[in-house]
XYZ file of C-alpha atoms in Angstrom:
656
model
C 337.108 -17.803 2.400
C 334.058 -16.029 0.731
C 333.588 -12.822 2.433
C 329.948 -13.514 3.270
C 330.998 -16.867 4.807
C 333.957 -15.193 6.744
C 331.648 -12.641 8.237
C 328.965 -15.226 9.178
C 331.688 -17.475 10.837
C 333.214 -14.492 12.761
C 329.789 -13.792 14.140
C 328.737 -17.301 15.011
C 332.116 -18.683 16.487
C 331.964 -16.585 19.717
C 328.434 -17.942 20.418
C 329.454 -21.565 19.679
C 332.681 -21.219 21.811
C 330.596 -19.979 24.702
C 328.213 -22.784 24.486
C 330.605 -25.721 23.867
C 334.268 -24.918 24.744
C 333.832 -25.673 28.625
C 332.543 -29.218 27.977
C 335.793 -30.471 26.491
C 338.387 -27.812 25.599
C 340.708 -30.221 23.648
C 337.839 -31.741 21.676
C 336.480 -28.298 20.900
C 339.796 -27.143 19.455
C 339.752 -30.079 17.074
C 336.168 -29.317 16.204
C 336.898 -25.567 15.585
C 339.893 -26.301 13.350
C 337.750 -28.554 11.119
C 334.842 -26.057 11.220
C 337.148 -23.195 10.116
C 338.557 -25.405 7.312
C 335.196 -26.516 6.086
C 332.832 -23.690 6.866
C 333.233 -21.844 3.598
C 332.167 -24.999 1.694
C 329.201 -25.757 3.979
C 328.067 -22.210 3.818
C 328.168 -22.145 0.024
C 325.967 -25.262 -0.029
C 323.453 -24.203 2.531
C 323.024 -20.621 1.069
C 321.385 -21.615 -2.244
C 319.249 -24.244 -0.434
C 317.949 -22.070 2.415
C 319.370 -18.497 1.967
C 315.828 -17.347 0.906
C 314.378 -18.327 4.321
C 313.826 -15.468 6.651
C 315.452 -17.311 9.480
C 318.392 -18.675 7.615
C 320.994 -17.702 9.975
C 319.092 -19.061 12.895
C 319.114 -22.508 11.260
C 322.766 -22.196 10.217
C 323.535 -21.566 13.883
C 321.401 -24.652 14.834
C 323.159 -26.772 12.145
C 326.514 -25.943 13.469
C 325.384 -26.376 17.043
C 324.116 -29.860 16.189
C 327.468 -30.880 14.587
C 329.333 -29.591 17.763
C 327.086 -31.434 20.131
C 327.430 -34.731 18.187
C 331.213 -34.289 17.912
C 331.514 -33.798 21.647
C 329.389 -36.902 22.132
C 331.633 -38.923 19.808
C 333.428 -41.799 21.537
C 337.246 -41.364 21.940
C 338.069 -44.404 19.771
C 336.036 -43.012 16.839
C 337.751 -39.665 17.239
C 341.058 -41.446 17.004
C 339.768 -43.312 13.840
C 338.834 -39.890 12.327
C 342.525 -38.833 12.585
C 343.688 -42.074 10.996
C 341.235 -41.705 8.114
C 342.011 -38.051 7.526
C 345.673 -39.189 7.186
C 344.729 -41.844 4.568
C 341.800 -40.541 2.750
C 342.015 -43.195 0.148
C 341.841 -46.190 2.514
C 338.854 -47.598 0.849
C 340.652 -47.866 -2.380
C 342.941 -50.666 -1.286
C 342.995 -54.114 -2.963
C 342.250 -55.636 0.338
C 338.647 -54.137 0.375
C 335.988 -56.813 -0.056
C 332.312 -56.179 0.908
C 329.568 -58.534 1.996
C 325.877 -57.612 2.317
C 323.044 -59.409 4.044
C 319.785 -59.003 5.984
C 320.343 -59.581 9.716
C 317.455 -61.816 10.340
C 317.808 -63.828 7.146
C 321.517 -64.399 7.537
C 322.029 -64.650 11.219
C 318.659 -64.296 13.131
C 319.792 -61.166 15.024
C 322.669 -58.908 15.863
C 323.991 -61.582 18.452
C 323.999 -64.049 15.551
C 326.011 -61.682 13.312
C 328.720 -61.565 16.055
C 328.773 -65.340 16.020
C 329.408 -65.262 12.219
C 332.536 -63.080 12.599
C 334.959 -65.996 11.896
C 332.965 -66.693 8.706
C 333.396 -63.106 7.489
C 337.036 -63.247 8.105
C 337.518 -66.547 6.517
C 335.899 -65.154 3.412
C 338.070 -62.049 3.530
C 335.480 -59.251 4.266
C 336.665 -55.876 5.281
C 333.286 -54.203 4.830
C 329.955 -55.593 6.084
C 326.617 -54.007 4.940
C 323.604 -54.889 7.257
C 320.449 -54.319 5.328
C 317.705 -52.061 6.967
C 317.695 -52.922 10.743
C 316.011 -49.933 12.283
C 312.626 -49.805 13.984
C 309.834 -50.176 11.479
C 306.085 -50.894 11.454
C 304.886 -54.445 11.792
C 303.484 -55.846 8.485
C 304.103 -53.789 5.508
C 307.409 -51.839 5.876
C 309.120 -52.279 2.438
C 311.602 -54.785 3.774
C 312.761 -52.403 6.537
C 312.863 -49.219 4.312
C 310.052 -47.564 6.176
C 311.830 -46.372 9.397
C 309.985 -45.583 12.463
C 313.145 -44.507 14.498
C 316.677 -43.997 13.440
C 317.722 -44.347 17.124
C 316.263 -47.771 17.658
C 317.150 -51.136 16.223
C 314.214 -53.377 15.168
C 313.594 -55.175 18.564
C 313.510 -58.572 16.666
C 317.009 -58.069 15.712
C 318.554 -56.458 18.938
C 319.278 -53.237 20.444
C 321.282 -50.042 19.530
C 323.769 -51.012 22.207
C 324.191 -54.335 20.482
C 324.726 -52.610 17.088
C 327.324 -50.310 18.813
C 329.157 -53.185 20.269
C 329.121 -55.064 17.054
C 330.601 -52.146 15.180
C 333.468 -52.021 17.630
C 334.187 -55.754 17.362
C 333.986 -55.605 13.521
C 336.319 -52.538 13.573
C 338.762 -54.423 15.763
C 338.802 -57.201 13.247
C 339.429 -54.894 10.294
C 335.769 -54.791 9.016
C 333.857 -51.503 8.501
C 330.161 -51.494 9.293
C 327.837 -50.172 6.623
C 324.094 -49.460 7.121
C 321.321 -47.952 5.107
C 320.377 -44.246 5.668
C 316.741 -44.076 4.467
C 316.644 -40.280 4.255
C 314.121 -39.595 1.459
C 311.151 -40.615 3.668
C 310.181 -41.855 7.161
C 307.433 -44.414 8.126
C 304.170 -42.943 8.822
C 304.709 -44.299 12.299
C 307.821 -42.115 12.994
C 307.443 -39.707 15.826
C 307.559 -36.784 13.422
C 304.697 -38.173 11.388
C 302.711 -39.090 14.413
C 302.941 -35.459 15.475
C 301.976 -34.224 11.972
C 298.936 -36.368 12.140
C 298.032 -35.131 15.564
C 297.888 -31.653 14.068
C 301.245 -30.149 15.183
C 302.083 -27.640 12.395
C 305.916 -27.664 13.072
C 306.006 -31.391 12.116
C 303.559 -31.021 9.302
C 306.154 -28.916 7.747
C 308.567 -31.893 7.929
C 306.598 -33.429 5.054
C 304.682 -32.329 1.957
C 301.067 -32.163 3.068
C 298.354 -30.575 0.931
C 294.809 -29.720 1.890
C 293.326 -30.877 -1.396
C 294.331 -32.407 -4.862
C 295.196 -29.064 -6.381
C 299.017 -29.235 -5.786
C 299.291 -33.010 -5.990
C 297.584 -32.939 -9.491
C 299.912 -30.139 -10.558
C 303.014 -32.130 -9.419
C 301.793 -35.400 -11.036
C 301.683 -33.865 -14.417
C 305.411 -34.455 -14.522
C 306.163 -37.086 -12.069
C 307.000 -40.731 -12.899
C 305.021 -43.426 -11.051
C 307.428 -45.776 -9.347
C 305.010 -48.753 -8.892
C 302.244 -47.956 -11.497
C 300.678 -51.468 -11.274
C 300.454 -51.841 -7.594
C 300.313 -48.290 -6.209
C 299.583 -45.615 -8.963
C 300.171 -41.982 -8.138
C 302.673 -40.192 -5.780
C 300.176 -38.998 -2.927
C 298.207 -40.640 -0.296
C 295.078 -39.314 1.412
C 295.218 -39.337 5.277
C 292.956 -38.058 8.008
C 294.830 -35.353 10.036
C 293.790 -33.794 13.289
C 292.872 -30.130 12.905
C 292.736 -27.747 15.833
C 290.873 -24.662 14.707
C 290.778 -22.889 18.149
C 289.638 -22.875 21.594
C 286.139 -21.971 22.657
C 285.778 -21.470 26.438
C 287.430 -24.442 28.068
C 286.607 -26.867 25.245
C 289.089 -27.623 22.578
C 287.460 -28.570 19.300
C 289.480 -31.139 17.304
C 288.381 -32.179 13.803
C 289.630 -34.818 11.469
C 290.445 -33.305 8.071
C 291.590 -35.296 4.995
C 294.770 -34.263 3.469
C 297.128 -35.458 0.841
C 300.740 -36.627 1.715
C 303.556 -37.135 -0.804
C 304.489 -40.760 -0.835
C 306.736 -41.568 -3.688
C 307.049 -45.243 -3.017
C 304.516 -46.618 -0.637
C 301.423 -44.986 1.170
C 303.269 -45.648 4.570
C 306.496 -43.903 3.400
C 306.218 -40.136 3.789
C 308.612 -38.041 1.759
C 310.657 -35.587 3.911
C 310.367 -31.847 3.057
C 314.022 -30.911 2.695
C 313.112 -27.365 1.558
C 312.542 -26.885 5.326
C 315.940 -26.318 7.066
C 314.518 -27.868 10.194
C 314.413 -31.261 8.407
C 318.119 -30.854 7.286
C 319.095 -30.197 10.985
C 317.052 -32.962 12.211
C 318.329 -35.591 9.706
C 321.801 -34.416 10.139
C 321.568 -35.264 13.902
C 320.367 -38.745 13.070
C 323.109 -39.269 10.661
C 325.728 -38.214 13.145
C 324.113 -40.280 15.808
C 324.670 -43.366 13.634
C 328.190 -42.294 12.965
C 328.667 -42.165 16.718
C 327.590 -45.803 17.031
C 330.514 -46.831 14.841
C 328.962 -46.853 11.367
C 331.622 -45.926 8.810
C 329.663 -46.010 5.672
C 326.030 -44.925 4.975
C 324.235 -46.141 1.978
C 322.031 -43.177 0.946
C 318.787 -44.587 -0.091
C 316.773 -43.200 -2.972
C 319.130 -40.119 -3.496
C 317.455 -39.237 -6.810
C 314.061 -38.252 -5.123
C 315.184 -36.123 -2.071
C 314.325 -32.602 -3.649
C 310.968 -31.552 -5.224
C 310.232 -28.783 -7.619
C 306.976 -28.179 -9.412
C 307.079 -28.768 -13.144
C 309.946 -31.149 -13.036
C 310.130 -35.039 -12.578
C 311.454 -34.264 -8.992
C 314.266 -36.679 -9.704
C 318.050 -35.904 -9.918
C 317.534 -32.228 -9.393
C 320.574 -29.977 -8.702
C 319.339 -29.248 -5.248
C 319.613 -32.872 -4.420
C 323.248 -32.844 -5.069
C 323.711 -29.570 -3.022
C 321.815 -31.395 -0.110
C 324.009 -34.467 -0.133
C 327.147 -32.301 -0.443
C 325.930 -30.300 2.573
C 325.554 -33.554 4.676
C 329.025 -34.565 3.491
C 330.603 -31.261 4.429
C 328.961 -31.381 7.924
C 330.353 -34.961 8.307
C 333.916 -33.634 7.480
C 333.530 -31.486 10.457
C 331.766 -33.751 13.052
C 332.545 -37.368 11.912
C 335.307 -37.402 9.243
C 335.431 -41.189 9.212
C 331.931 -41.343 7.693
C 331.622 -42.120 3.916
C 328.556 -42.008 1.730
C 327.506 -44.643 -0.795
C 325.027 -43.458 -3.354
C 322.094 -45.652 -4.452
C 320.877 -44.358 -7.704
C 319.274 -46.934 -9.981
C 318.814 -44.318 -12.722
C 320.282 -43.527 -16.194
C 324.078 -43.916 -16.127
C 324.636 -40.197 -16.751
C 322.780 -39.477 -13.640
C 324.504 -42.070 -11.491
C 327.857 -40.474 -12.241
C 326.711 -37.082 -11.121
C 326.490 -38.221 -7.493
C 330.039 -39.462 -7.319
C 332.756 -37.141 -5.976
C 334.778 -36.673 -2.785
C 332.390 -33.859 -1.812
C 329.261 -35.920 -2.375
C 329.251 -39.639 -2.426
C 332.741 -41.182 -2.314
C 331.302 -44.536 -3.015
C 328.568 -45.565 -5.573
C 326.877 -48.759 -6.527
C 327.570 -49.660 -10.138
C 324.187 -50.942 -11.324
C 325.312 -50.661 -15.001
C 328.141 -53.098 -14.684
C 325.790 -55.461 -12.816
C 323.147 -55.391 -15.464
C 325.572 -55.792 -18.340
C 327.309 -58.727 -16.856
C 323.992 -60.568 -16.996
C 323.247 -59.055 -20.472
C 326.595 -60.477 -21.687
C 325.945 -63.934 -20.305
C 322.582 -63.927 -22.123
C 323.954 -62.641 -25.481
C 327.495 -64.159 -25.281
C 328.600 -60.982 -26.806
C 330.750 -58.420 -24.922
C 330.235 -55.450 -27.119
C 327.697 -53.435 -25.003
C 329.619 -54.285 -21.886
C 332.858 -53.337 -23.327
C 331.545 -50.110 -24.779
C 329.978 -49.142 -21.512
C 333.062 -49.888 -19.492
C 335.177 -47.870 -21.812
C 332.840 -44.852 -21.859
C 331.285 -44.901 -18.332
C 333.615 -46.738 -15.842
C 335.944 -43.662 -15.151
C 334.730 -41.640 -12.172
C 335.961 -38.684 -9.947
C 339.480 -39.184 -8.539
C 339.401 -40.331 -4.848
C 336.118 -42.237 -5.365
C 335.260 -45.903 -6.127
C 332.687 -48.092 -7.435
C 330.957 -50.700 -5.361
C 330.613 -53.575 -7.895
C 328.250 -56.404 -7.453
C 326.486 -59.145 -9.376
C 323.459 -59.524 -7.099
C 321.814 -57.652 -4.239
C 318.597 -57.544 -2.398
C 316.812 -55.839 -5.240
C 315.641 -56.668 -8.601
C 317.703 -56.313 -11.838
C 316.709 -53.446 -14.046
C 318.267 -53.072 -17.647
C 319.723 -49.622 -16.989
C 321.885 -49.400 -20.026
C 321.820 -46.330 -22.172
C 319.688 -46.618 -25.391
C 322.156 -44.473 -27.234
C 325.020 -46.703 -26.228
C 323.045 -49.712 -27.412
C 322.243 -48.077 -30.628
C 325.905 -47.474 -31.306
C 326.295 -51.225 -31.048
C 323.450 -51.941 -33.440
C 321.064 -52.886 -30.636
C 317.534 -51.670 -30.253
C 317.100 -50.904 -26.626
C 313.471 -51.610 -26.367
C 313.642 -54.907 -28.059
C 316.810 -55.919 -26.242
C 315.140 -55.497 -22.809
C 312.249 -57.602 -23.956
C 314.734 -60.303 -24.890
C 316.656 -60.024 -21.583
C 313.336 -60.236 -19.685
C 312.324 -63.387 -21.628
C 315.681 -64.954 -21.228
C 316.030 -64.412 -17.449
C 312.440 -65.696 -16.730
C 313.271 -68.757 -18.641
C 310.836 -67.999 -21.359
C 313.363 -67.805 -24.130
C 314.073 -71.171 -25.680
C 317.439 -72.468 -24.665
C 317.699 -70.142 -21.543
C 319.647 -71.540 -18.659
C 318.174 -68.917 -16.305
C 315.309 -69.403 -13.883
C 314.407 -65.839 -12.627
C 310.980 -64.402 -11.900
C 309.468 -61.167 -13.272
C 309.061 -58.304 -10.891
C 306.535 -55.410 -11.562
C 305.597 -56.988 -14.906
C 303.352 -54.892 -17.078
C 301.515 -57.217 -19.501
C 300.503 -54.389 -21.772
C 304.126 -53.215 -22.452
C 306.134 -56.314 -21.690
C 308.177 -54.355 -19.276
C 309.481 -55.908 -16.062
C 312.540 -56.255 -13.900
C 314.157 -59.545 -12.849
C 314.271 -61.285 -9.383
C 316.370 -64.335 -8.723
C 319.617 -65.443 -6.866
C 322.936 -65.419 -8.787
C 322.845 -69.320 -8.831
C 319.378 -69.568 -10.285
C 319.976 -66.878 -12.860
C 323.301 -68.377 -13.882
C 321.772 -71.883 -14.556
C 322.503 -73.752 -11.359
C 318.866 -74.350 -10.514
C 317.974 -75.592 -14.020
C 321.129 -77.889 -14.085
C 320.157 -79.354 -10.722
C 316.494 -79.982 -11.850
C 317.647 -81.649 -14.986
C 320.417 -83.593 -13.196
C 322.737 -82.514 -15.888
C 326.447 -82.605 -14.786
C 327.781 -80.743 -17.718
C 325.293 -77.927 -17.282
C 326.088 -77.799 -13.666
C 329.747 -77.302 -14.398
C 328.907 -74.496 -16.837
C 326.629 -72.880 -14.200
C 329.401 -72.867 -11.634
C 331.807 -71.388 -14.152
C 329.265 -68.578 -14.948
C 328.967 -67.792 -11.198
C 332.818 -67.575 -10.884
C 333.280 -65.665 -14.064
C 331.038 -62.788 -13.281
C 332.490 -62.563 -9.745
C 335.996 -62.602 -11.257
C 335.071 -59.268 -13.096
C 333.876 -57.444 -9.904
C 336.897 -58.705 -8.170
C 339.384 -57.426 -10.744
C 337.911 -54.584 -12.651
C 338.432 -51.827 -10.037
C 336.553 -50.600 -6.993
C 335.224 -52.557 -4.014
C 333.676 -55.898 -4.826
C 330.434 -56.633 -2.954
C 329.183 -60.185 -2.348
C 325.569 -60.622 -1.526
C 326.007 -63.207 1.153
C 324.592 -66.582 0.140
C 325.929 -66.281 -3.400
C 329.304 -67.526 -2.081
C 327.790 -70.933 -1.594
C 325.494 -70.996 -4.618
C 322.182 -70.368 -2.791
C 319.166 -71.017 -5.256
C 315.793 -69.427 -5.447
C 313.517 -69.878 -2.370
C 309.945 -70.121 -3.636
C 308.714 -70.410 -0.001
C 307.988 -66.611 0.181
C 304.673 -67.334 -1.572
C 303.306 -68.708 1.683
C 303.668 -65.444 3.560
C 300.879 -63.028 2.617
C 303.212 -60.036 3.346
C 305.592 -61.267 0.887
C 303.517 -63.181 -1.675
C 303.087 -60.303 -4.215
C 306.792 -59.282 -4.296
C 308.877 -61.650 -6.253
C 312.156 -60.119 -4.798
C 311.704 -62.367 -1.858
C 312.664 -65.268 -3.975
C 316.306 -64.097 -3.711
C 316.014 -63.365 0.017
C 316.114 -66.735 1.649
C 317.101 -67.622 5.094
C 320.644 -68.907 5.347
C 320.985 -72.674 5.173
C 323.576 -73.825 7.685
C 323.897 -77.105 5.998
C 324.738 -75.474 2.789
C 327.211 -73.227 4.353
C 328.860 -76.207 6.041
C 329.353 -77.883 2.682
C 331.446 -74.929 1.441
C 334.443 -76.682 3.053
C 333.934 -79.815 1.037
C 335.569 -79.184 -2.361
C 333.595 -82.008 -3.902
C 330.299 -80.346 -3.369
C 328.566 -77.445 -5.508
C 328.971 -75.129 -2.439
C 332.546 -76.093 -2.082
C 333.456 -75.547 -5.717
C 331.900 -72.054 -5.799
C 333.236 -71.087 -2.286
C 336.715 -72.421 -2.922
C 336.976 -70.688 -6.325
C 335.824 -67.360 -4.838
C 338.010 -67.576 -1.950
C 340.967 -68.293 -4.197
C 340.265 -65.167 -6.405
C 339.692 -63.055 -3.293
C 343.086 -64.080 -2.022
C 344.738 -63.306 -5.360
C 343.110 -59.834 -5.411
C 344.110 -59.001 -1.812
C 347.691 -59.996 -2.374
C 348.260 -57.945 -5.633
C 348.311 -54.164 -5.342
C 347.645 -53.815 -9.088
C 344.014 -54.347 -8.134
C 343.920 -51.343 -5.878
C 342.166 -48.076 -6.983
C 339.848 -47.834 -9.883
C 342.117 -47.248 -12.898
C 341.305 -49.648 -15.764
C 341.810 -49.776 -19.523
C 339.453 -51.752 -21.679
C 341.158 -53.478 -24.509
C 339.846 -55.166 -27.674
C 340.432 -58.900 -27.398
C 339.883 -59.351 -31.138
C 337.008 -61.695 -30.283
C 333.367 -60.590 -29.908
C 332.869 -63.189 -27.042
C 335.947 -62.185 -24.997
C 336.120 -59.268 -22.617
C 339.627 -57.844 -22.074
C 340.926 -55.106 -19.780
C 344.063 -54.101 -18.138
C 344.744 -53.091 -14.472
C 347.962 -51.398 -13.795
C 349.728 -49.231 -11.245
C 353.052 -48.625 -9.753
C 353.150 -52.142 -8.412
C 352.618 -53.871 -11.748
C 350.275 -54.724 -14.603
C 347.613 -57.423 -14.935
C 345.998 -58.307 -18.253
C 342.465 -59.907 -17.996
C 340.773 -61.949 -20.739
C 337.273 -63.503 -20.032
C 335.313 -65.876 -22.105
C 331.620 -65.252 -21.831
C 330.396 -68.407 -23.795
C 330.033 -72.129 -23.314
C 332.478 -72.588 -26.150
C 336.268 -72.425 -26.386
C 337.357 -68.991 -27.568
C 340.800 -67.874 -28.877
C 342.763 -64.563 -28.375
C 345.566 -64.045 -30.695
C 349.208 -64.165 -29.384
C 349.776 -60.661 -30.824
C 346.821 -59.268 -28.962
C 348.080 -60.534 -25.752
C 351.635 -59.281 -26.377
C 350.303 -55.764 -27.259
C 348.401 -55.418 -24.044
C 350.658 -57.485 -21.727
C 353.969 -55.997 -22.976
C 355.635 -59.360 -22.804
C 355.990 -62.721 -24.506
C 355.836 -64.829 -21.209
C 353.175 -64.587 -18.561
C 352.020 -66.377 -15.412
C 348.254 -66.686 -15.001
C 347.485 -65.833 -11.395
C 344.250 -67.817 -11.426
C 345.860 -71.213 -12.187
C 349.448 -70.474 -11.426
C 350.456 -71.859 -14.831
C 353.020 -70.361 -17.305
C 351.568 -68.884 -20.446
C 353.873 -68.485 -23.508
C 352.975 -66.863 -26.810
C 354.211 -69.688 -29.051
C 350.486 -69.937 -30.085
C 347.206 -68.057 -29.484
C 345.667 -68.013 -26.068
C 342.860 -70.567 -25.673
C 340.118 -69.920 -23.179
C 337.996 -72.781 -22.203
C 334.173 -72.213 -21.673
C 333.489 -69.389 -19.306
C 337.108 -69.235 -18.290
C 339.281 -66.228 -17.605
C 342.892 -65.406 -17.073
C 344.758 -62.865 -14.855
C 348.106 -62.487 -16.717
C 351.121 -61.005 -15.295
C 354.456 -60.685 -17.130
C 356.824 -63.548 -16.011
């Protein structure tokens, strides 16, 4: 242990013991053991963040006391789960892992409805359920729940915190881990902390970035990127604050004074000031409170923006990583079950920096998602293949969360240098992809909508459900049975990749039954200007019921997915994240190998509507055999001739 850390712990431990041992001596011993094991690391993270503060050691003690209090309040069954997870730290890398994500209200009405859907989740094979923002939030504009008024309260329209706790327990008893969003870059302006700041409380004004005039906002904005330049230019919002200059006699004079608040995303979302250690302590308590309700994974929202420094973009700063690592270290002490999943829709180089066992053990893989759609549009695998080869490997003990759609838009986040190596102009290629997925490109099968389109630059992102982007909507409108078949094949193809490539596959619930775009969002004034609501429809119970009929569109998609899920979960070669990209010798076919102690699977996938060929020798070289079984069809595959892949078909080959 670092000498400074050891001395600090030696001074703090007697004070902590005196305060907490008597409450539960056995639990305190467990806590102290973890504290001693992790203190050096935690201290080394907090020191560069807050060591310059005059009261650093006061806040260090408060942070440890918060961790101790929350550990002692942790239910016995969750403490037992902590011990199990510590004994098997790689539990989330099992091939049995399968995620689902949904909005509570759109999918099931409320938390009680989610409990009713438990058999549905089990039938699909889920082991991980991510419920989109469900905490108390303002009425009207709330960024789809990403403006949080209280981390301790569920949105009353969805249920109560007690219901969420009971749901977490029931899910856990059925082998499903609960995942929720931890919106920790900002709070709603209706959060109690913001209300106190508005009322003139200087302690809570220090929880946010609040300035008396435009001097500092103007200085910061010289280097800041606007997130929504068309709809909300700038990163600061003017608000009237109560100002209490003093007391004269018995009368207290209160004045309203305009000030500027840092609001990266929307005017009602106030950025938290993590340079203040009081904010770290307060948010640590909220995080551990959620862990004590049974939440096993927190999706850390907007990780790139959590630290600010003048003269920079205030994105992806080194202190942001230290901050997340400090939260992680505290969780190892007070709630070891808890894992972090990063949400960083930024350059691929920056995404990778958030992924480590000490920071975020899980991470969304936005690059794979974007490039699956890019490959469907171009029918060429070169950019996907190159990016998977160069950027898929991550820190040991961590895993990607792979998905084809989510609640958000699609941004074309590939690296321009990677594209240039493949002979692709990044700017022009994004223009093509935007045209293709909005149906403006001749011959496109996609029916998406532009999001945040800039008519001057042609820049935009893409909204739309998986089914509509893959051609199902257009095929149904055209009543074209052949195109319908191709669209279903596309849906299954891209899901086959996320199920087999390595990591946790995540299904945006509704995609498993081919849910199309819902244009009804236009009738709601609160949603009409946000095209992302086109892929956030209410669940159609009739559509879900048809999933059990193999003759329906829903049944063909659901049945195909369920079969692939079963194959994945039964084959240990799909565990972990080790993956080798191989050259299929065909520009339209993606090839990769999954292998481990339990065996080897060679995957080839045709990304075109035409039959494609892979040479017998290529299959032999990577499969290390002359005879195979295709797990997908159960058929034998010999190498008496080349491997023929039908349109949008894929094979998972194991040596016979």
